[in-house]
PDB file of C-alpha atoms in Angstrom:
ATOM      1  CA  MET A   1     -18.685   7.314  26.650  1.00 75.00           C
ATOM      2  CA  GLY A   2     -19.706   4.736  28.927  1.00 83.00           C
ATOM      3  CA  THR A   3     -18.216   2.525  31.185  1.00 87.00           C
ATOM      4  CA  ALA A   4     -19.091  -0.152  28.804  1.00 85.00           C
ATOM      5  CA  THR A   5     -17.999   0.764  25.829  1.00 87.00           C
ATOM      6  CA  LEU A   6     -14.469   1.502  27.678  1.00 90.00           C
ATOM      7  CA  ILE A   7     -14.080  -2.049  28.628  1.00 90.00           C
ATOM      8  CA  PHE A   8     -15.232  -3.267  24.897  1.00 90.00           C
ATOM      9  CA  LEU A   9     -12.745  -1.405  23.652  1.00 90.00           C
ATOM     10  CA  VAL A  10     -10.159  -2.284  26.060  1.00 92.00           C
ATOM     11  CA  ILE A  11     -10.814  -5.372  25.210  1.00 90.00           C
ATOM     12  CA  GLY A  12     -10.385  -4.704  21.444  1.00 91.00           C
ATOM     13  CA  ALA A  13      -7.115  -3.551  22.191  1.00 91.00           C
ATOM     14  CA  MET A  14      -5.927  -6.343  23.840  1.00 92.00           C
ATOM     15  CA  GLY A  15      -6.346  -8.257  20.395  1.00 89.00           C
ATOM     16  CA  ILE A  16      -4.768  -5.911  18.877  1.00 88.00           C
ATOM     17  CA  VAL A  17      -1.997  -6.704  21.391  1.00 89.00           C
ATOM     18  CA  LEU A  18      -2.545 -10.384  20.814  1.00 86.00           C
ATOM     19  CA  ALA A  19      -2.161 -10.092  17.372  1.00 83.00           C
ATOM     20  CA  ALA A  20       0.961  -8.073  17.506  1.00 85.00           C
ATOM     21  CA  ILE A  21       2.443 -10.075  19.753  1.00 82.00           C
ATOM     22  CA  ALA A  22       1.730 -13.204  17.278  1.00 76.00           C
ATOM     23  CA  ILE A  23       3.414 -11.928  14.698  1.00 75.00           C
ATOM     24  CA  LEU A  24       6.454 -10.193  16.251  1.00 79.00           C
ATOM     25  CA  GLY A  25       6.748 -12.987  18.884  1.00 69.00           C
ATOM     26  CA  GLY A  26       7.058 -15.420  16.400  1.00 62.00           C
ATOM     27  CA  ASP A  27       6.393 -19.045  18.122  1.00 63.00           C
ATOM     28  CA  LEU A  28       6.170 -16.900  21.489  1.00 62.00           C
ATOM     29  CA  LEU A  29       2.119 -17.185  21.760  1.00 63.00           C
ATOM     30  CA  ASP A  30       1.820 -20.318  18.999  1.00 64.00           C
ATOM     31  CA  LEU A  31      -0.760 -22.633  19.305  1.00 61.00           C
ATOM     32  CA  GLY A  32       0.330 -25.175  16.813  1.00 62.00           C
ATOM     33  CA  ASP A  33      -0.857 -26.003  13.655  1.00 61.00           C
ATOM     34  CA  GLY A  34      -4.642 -26.978  14.633  1.00 60.00           C
ATOM     35  CA  PHE A  35      -8.069 -25.302  14.055  1.00 64.00           C
ATOM     36  CA  VAL A  36      -7.538 -22.637  16.581  1.00 68.00           C
ATOM     37  CA  SER A  37      -4.807 -20.158  15.770  1.00 75.00           C
ATOM     38  CA  THR A  38      -3.233 -17.247  17.629  1.00 79.00           C
ATOM     39  CA  GLU A  39      -4.077 -15.165  14.734  1.00 80.00           C
ATOM     40  CA  LEU A  40      -7.526 -16.782  14.756  1.00 82.00           C
ATOM     41  CA  VAL A  41      -7.680 -15.902  18.635  1.00 86.00           C
ATOM     42  CA  ALA A  42      -6.386 -12.394  18.387  1.00 87.00           C
ATOM     43  CA  ALA A  43      -9.116 -11.606  15.347  1.00 89.00           C
ATOM     44  CA  PHE A  44     -11.786 -12.966  17.658  1.00 90.00           C
ATOM     45  CA  VAL A  45     -10.699 -10.921  20.245  1.00 92.00           C
ATOM     46  CA  GLY A  46     -10.622  -7.648  18.568  1.00 92.00           C
ATOM     47  CA  GLY A  47     -13.310  -8.467  16.908  1.00 92.00           C
ATOM     48  CA  PHE A  48     -15.882  -8.819  19.501  1.00 93.00           C
ATOM     49  CA  GLY A  49     -14.480  -5.813  21.235  1.00 92.00           C
ATOM     50  CA  PHE A  50     -14.396  -2.995  18.692  1.00 92.00           C
ATOM     51  CA  ALA A  51     -18.234  -5.007  17.356  1.00 92.00           C
ATOM     52  CA  ALA A  52     -19.650  -4.495  21.052  1.00 91.00           C
ATOM     53  CA  ALA A  53     -18.147  -1.009  21.317  1.00 91.00           C
ATOM     54  CA  ILE A  54     -19.512   0.446  18.328  1.00 90.00           C
ATOM     55  CA  LEU A  55     -23.419  -2.206  19.063  1.00 89.00           C
ATOM     56  CA  ASN A  56     -22.945  -0.728  22.871  1.00 88.00           C
ATOM     57  CA  GLU A  57     -22.749   3.015  21.637  1.00 88.00           C
ATOM     58  CA  LEU A  58     -25.694   2.681  18.699  1.00 87.00           C
ATOM     59  CA  ILE A  59     -27.772   0.920  20.148  1.00 85.00           C
ATOM     60  CA  GLY A  60     -26.613  -0.104  23.883  1.00 72.00           C
ATOM     61  CA  GLY A  61     -29.171   2.438  25.143  1.00 74.00           C
ATOM     62  CA  ASP A  62     -32.385   0.595  23.958  1.00 79.00           C
ATOM     63  CA  VAL A  63     -31.591  -3.691  24.401  1.00 81.00           C
ATOM     64  CA  SER A  64     -29.696  -5.120  27.137  1.00 84.00           C
ATOM     65  CA  LEU A  65     -25.663  -5.699  28.010  1.00 86.00           C
ATOM     66  CA  VAL A  66     -26.364  -9.272  27.267  1.00 88.00           C
ATOM     67  CA  VAL A  67     -28.064  -8.700  23.456  1.00 88.00           C
ATOM     68  CA  VAL A  68     -24.904  -6.660  22.668  1.00 87.00           C
ATOM     69  CA  LEU A  69     -22.751  -9.116  23.950  1.00 88.00           C
ATOM     70  CA  THR A  70     -24.146 -11.805  21.834  1.00 90.00           C
ATOM     71  CA  LEU A  71     -24.130  -9.460  19.268  1.00 90.00           C
ATOM     72  CA  GLY A  72     -20.573  -8.882  19.568  1.00 90.00           C
ATOM     73  CA  LEU A  73     -19.981 -12.457  19.665  1.00 91.00           C
ATOM     74  CA  VAL A  74     -21.862 -13.405  16.563  1.00 93.00           C
ATOM     75  CA  SER A  75     -19.671  -9.988  14.566  1.00 91.00           C
ATOM     76  CA  ALA A  76     -16.582 -11.707  15.757  1.00 92.00           C
ATOM     77  CA  VAL A  77     -17.156 -15.088  14.272  1.00 91.00           C
ATOM     78  CA  PRO A  78     -17.010 -14.088  10.313  1.00 92.00           C
ATOM     79  CA  VAL A  79     -13.635 -11.718  11.672  1.00 90.00           C
ATOM     80  CA  ALA A  80     -11.949 -14.777  12.776  1.00 87.00           C
ATOM     81  CA  VAL A  81     -12.961 -16.444   9.770  1.00 88.00           C
ATOM     82  CA  LEU A  82     -11.499 -14.526   7.180  1.00 90.00           C
ATOM     83  CA  THR A  83      -8.238 -13.689   9.281  1.00 84.00           C
ATOM     84  CA  GLY A  84      -8.158 -17.753   9.699  1.00 79.00           C
ATOM     85  CA  LEU A  85      -8.744 -18.288   6.061  1.00 83.00           C
ATOM     86  CA  LEU A  86      -6.395 -15.556   5.161  1.00 85.00           C
ATOM     87  CA  ALA A  87      -3.411 -16.572   7.719  1.00 76.00           C
ATOM     88  CA  HIS A  88      -3.451 -19.986   6.560  1.00 76.00           C
ATOM     89  CA  ARG A  89      -3.606 -19.266   3.045  1.00 82.00           C
ATOM     90  CA  LEU A  90      -0.440 -16.656   3.745  1.00 78.00           C
ATOM     91  CA  GLY A  91       1.085 -19.555   5.481  1.00 74.00           C
ATOM     92  CA  ASP A  92       1.195 -22.068   2.735  1.00 76.00           C
ATOM     93  CA  MET A  93       2.137 -19.327   0.060  1.00 80.00           C
ATOM     94  CA  PRO A  94       4.549 -21.182  -2.258  1.00 82.00           C
ATOM     95  CA  THR A  95       8.142 -19.272  -2.706  1.00 79.00           C
ATOM     96  CA  ASP A  96      11.120 -19.103  -5.167  1.00 77.00           C
ATOM     97  CA  GLY A  97      13.868 -20.985  -3.532  1.00 80.00           C
ATOM     98  CA  THR A  98      17.021 -19.069  -2.528  1.00 81.00           C
ATOM     99  CA  PRO A  99      19.389 -18.308  -5.448  1.00 82.00           C
ATOM    100  CA  THR A 100      22.701 -20.002  -4.977  1.00 84.00           C
ATOM    101  CA  ARG A 101      25.719 -19.648  -7.479  1.00 84.00           C
ATOM    102  CA  ALA A 102      24.586 -22.326  -9.777  1.00 87.00           C
ATOM    103  CA  ASP A 103      22.125 -19.898 -10.488  1.00 87.00           C
ATOM    104  CA  LEU A 104      24.658 -17.450 -11.689  1.00 91.00           C
ATOM    105  CA  VAL A 105      25.914 -19.092 -14.316  1.00 92.00           C
ATOM    106  CA  GLY A 106      24.062 -18.206 -17.982  1.00 92.00           C
ATOM    107  CA  THR A 107      22.914 -15.285 -16.279  1.00 93.00           C
ATOM    108  CA  ARG A 108      23.578 -11.896 -19.210  1.00 94.00           C
ATOM    109  CA  GLY A 109      25.052  -8.429 -17.352  1.00 94.00           C
ATOM    110  CA  VAL A 110      27.019  -5.715 -18.227  1.00 96.00           C
ATOM    111  CA  VAL A 111      30.253  -4.283 -17.304  1.00 95.00           C
ATOM    112  CA  VAL A 112      29.829  -1.484 -14.751  1.00 96.00           C
ATOM    113  CA  THR A 113      33.957  -1.763 -13.745  1.00 95.00           C
ATOM    114  CA  PRO A 114      36.350  -2.931 -16.750  1.00 95.00           C
ATOM    115  CA  VAL A 115      37.798  -6.236 -16.213  1.00 94.00           C
ATOM    116  CA  PRO A 116      41.723  -6.155 -16.474  1.00 94.00           C
ATOM    117  CA  ALA A 117      43.207  -8.476 -18.182  1.00 85.00           C
ATOM    118  CA  GLY A 118      44.186 -10.949 -15.627  1.00 83.00           C
ATOM    119  CA  GLY A 119      42.240  -8.971 -13.225  1.00 89.00           C
ATOM    120  CA  TYR A 120      38.961  -8.395 -11.719  1.00 93.00           C
ATOM    121  CA  GLY A 121      36.265  -6.110 -12.847  1.00 95.00           C
ATOM    122  CA  GLU A 122      33.182  -5.609 -11.758  1.00 96.00           C
ATOM    123  CA  VAL A 123      29.451  -6.863 -13.512  1.00 96.00           C
ATOM    124  CA  ARG A 124      25.959  -6.193 -12.957  1.00 96.00           C
ATOM    125  CA  VAL A 125      23.234  -9.090 -13.532  1.00 95.00           C
ATOM    126  CA  ARG A 126      19.554 -10.369 -12.725  1.00 92.00           C
ATOM    127  CA  ILE A 127      19.187 -13.094  -9.941  1.00 89.00           C
ATOM    128  CA  GLY A 128      15.529 -13.313  -9.085  1.00 81.00           C
ATOM    129  CA  GLY A 129      14.861 -10.114 -10.793  1.00 83.00           C
ATOM    130  CA  GLN A 130      17.246  -8.022  -8.340  1.00 88.00           C
ATOM    131  CA  PRO A 131      20.366  -6.348  -9.638  1.00 93.00           C
ATOM    132  CA  VAL A 132      23.309  -7.701  -8.244  1.00 93.00           C
ATOM    133  CA  LYS A 133      26.838  -6.683  -8.804  1.00 95.00           C
ATOM    134  CA  LEU A 134      29.923  -9.199  -8.828  1.00 95.00           C
ATOM    135  CA  GLY A 135      33.413  -9.406  -9.419  1.00 95.00           C
ATOM    136  CA  ALA A 136      34.373 -10.867 -12.479  1.00 95.00           C
ATOM    137  CA  ARG A 137      37.281 -11.685 -14.727  1.00 94.00           C
ATOM    138  CA  ALA A 138      37.364 -12.850 -18.152  1.00 93.00           C
ATOM    139  CA  ASP A 139      40.134 -13.780 -20.879  1.00 91.00           C
ATOM    140  CA  ARG A 140      40.726 -10.641 -22.281  1.00 91.00           C
ATOM    141  CA  PRO A 141      40.113  -7.283 -20.986  1.00 94.00           C
ATOM    142  CA  VAL A 142      36.260  -6.619 -20.879  1.00 93.00           C
ATOM    143  CA  ALA A 143      35.272  -2.701 -21.170  1.00 92.00           C
ATOM    144  CA  LEU A 144      32.393  -0.655 -19.320  1.00 94.00           C
ATOM    145  CA  GLY A 145      29.158  -1.342 -20.636  1.00 93.00           C
ATOM    146  CA  THR A 146      30.215  -4.491 -22.706  1.00 93.00           C
ATOM    147  CA  LYS A 147      27.386  -6.747 -22.217  1.00 95.00           C
ATOM    148  CA  VAL A 148      28.637 -10.319 -20.970  1.00 95.00           C
ATOM    149  CA  LEU A 149      27.376 -13.795 -20.591  1.00 94.00           C
ATOM    150  CA  VAL A 150      28.636 -15.982 -17.194  1.00 95.00           C
ATOM    151  CA  ILE A 151      29.795 -19.089 -17.866  1.00 94.00           C
ATOM    152  CA  GLU A 152      31.896 -20.234 -14.528  1.00 92.00           C
ATOM    153  CA  ALA A 153      30.984 -18.899 -10.775  1.00 93.00           C
ATOM    154  CA  ILE A 154      34.003 -18.779  -9.580  1.00 92.00           C
ATOM    155  CA  SER A 155      32.606 -17.710  -5.988  1.00 91.00           C
ATOM    156  CA  ASP A 156      29.079 -16.762  -4.363  1.00 88.00           C
ATOM    157  CA  THR A 157      30.548 -13.020  -5.200  1.00 91.00           C
ATOM    158  CA  SER A 158      32.693 -13.433  -8.396  1.00 93.00           C
ATOM    159  CA  VAL A 159      32.082 -14.970 -11.793  1.00 95.00           C
ATOM    160  CA  PHE A 160      34.072 -15.652 -15.055  1.00 94.00           C
ATOM    161  CA  VAL A 161      32.363 -13.634 -18.004  1.00 94.00           C
ATOM    162  CA  ARG A 162      32.309 -13.642 -22.053  1.00 93.00           C
ATOM    163  CA  GLU A 163      31.752 -10.963 -24.099  1.00 92.00           C
ATOM    164  CA  LEU A 164      28.630 -11.191 -25.387  1.00 90.00           C
ATOM    165  CA  PRO A 165      28.643 -10.697 -29.625  1.00 84.00           C
ATOM    166  CA  GLU A 166      27.276  -7.667 -30.953  1.00 77.00           C
ATOM    167  CA  GLN A 167      23.520  -8.261 -31.865  1.00 66.00           C
TER     168      GLN A 167
END
């Protein structure tokens, strides 16, 4: 491996480090919401460095360093463009809102700790596709394994339930 290849590998590694800082460091190197983003710059630098290292090893002895640099730059452009598109799409990806206690009302669940008269037991419900265990009260005792319906959210972690009729 020649000195030029080693230098190109270091440039490629700098692209990876820049990408890691952009991902893990938040706004540390933020270039804003313009056409050029930190992710795009990191992909271009990394793509150039690694492509130039590969090209230098494959054809470096047959052509000049200028040709290797030019081909490295040309190779880095599609990598940077695709990375920019991917980062843009991921940044604009729609997500669901965070569930609130209002979302608990109307959910169905099952009793995992019996609900005594005048006391708290526990129920398991699904919110946003995730199982959640909550403290539960009821008008009357509810046995383990009984299917219930949440009719009121007393707090963020406790609910008032009613037994569902057997079907």
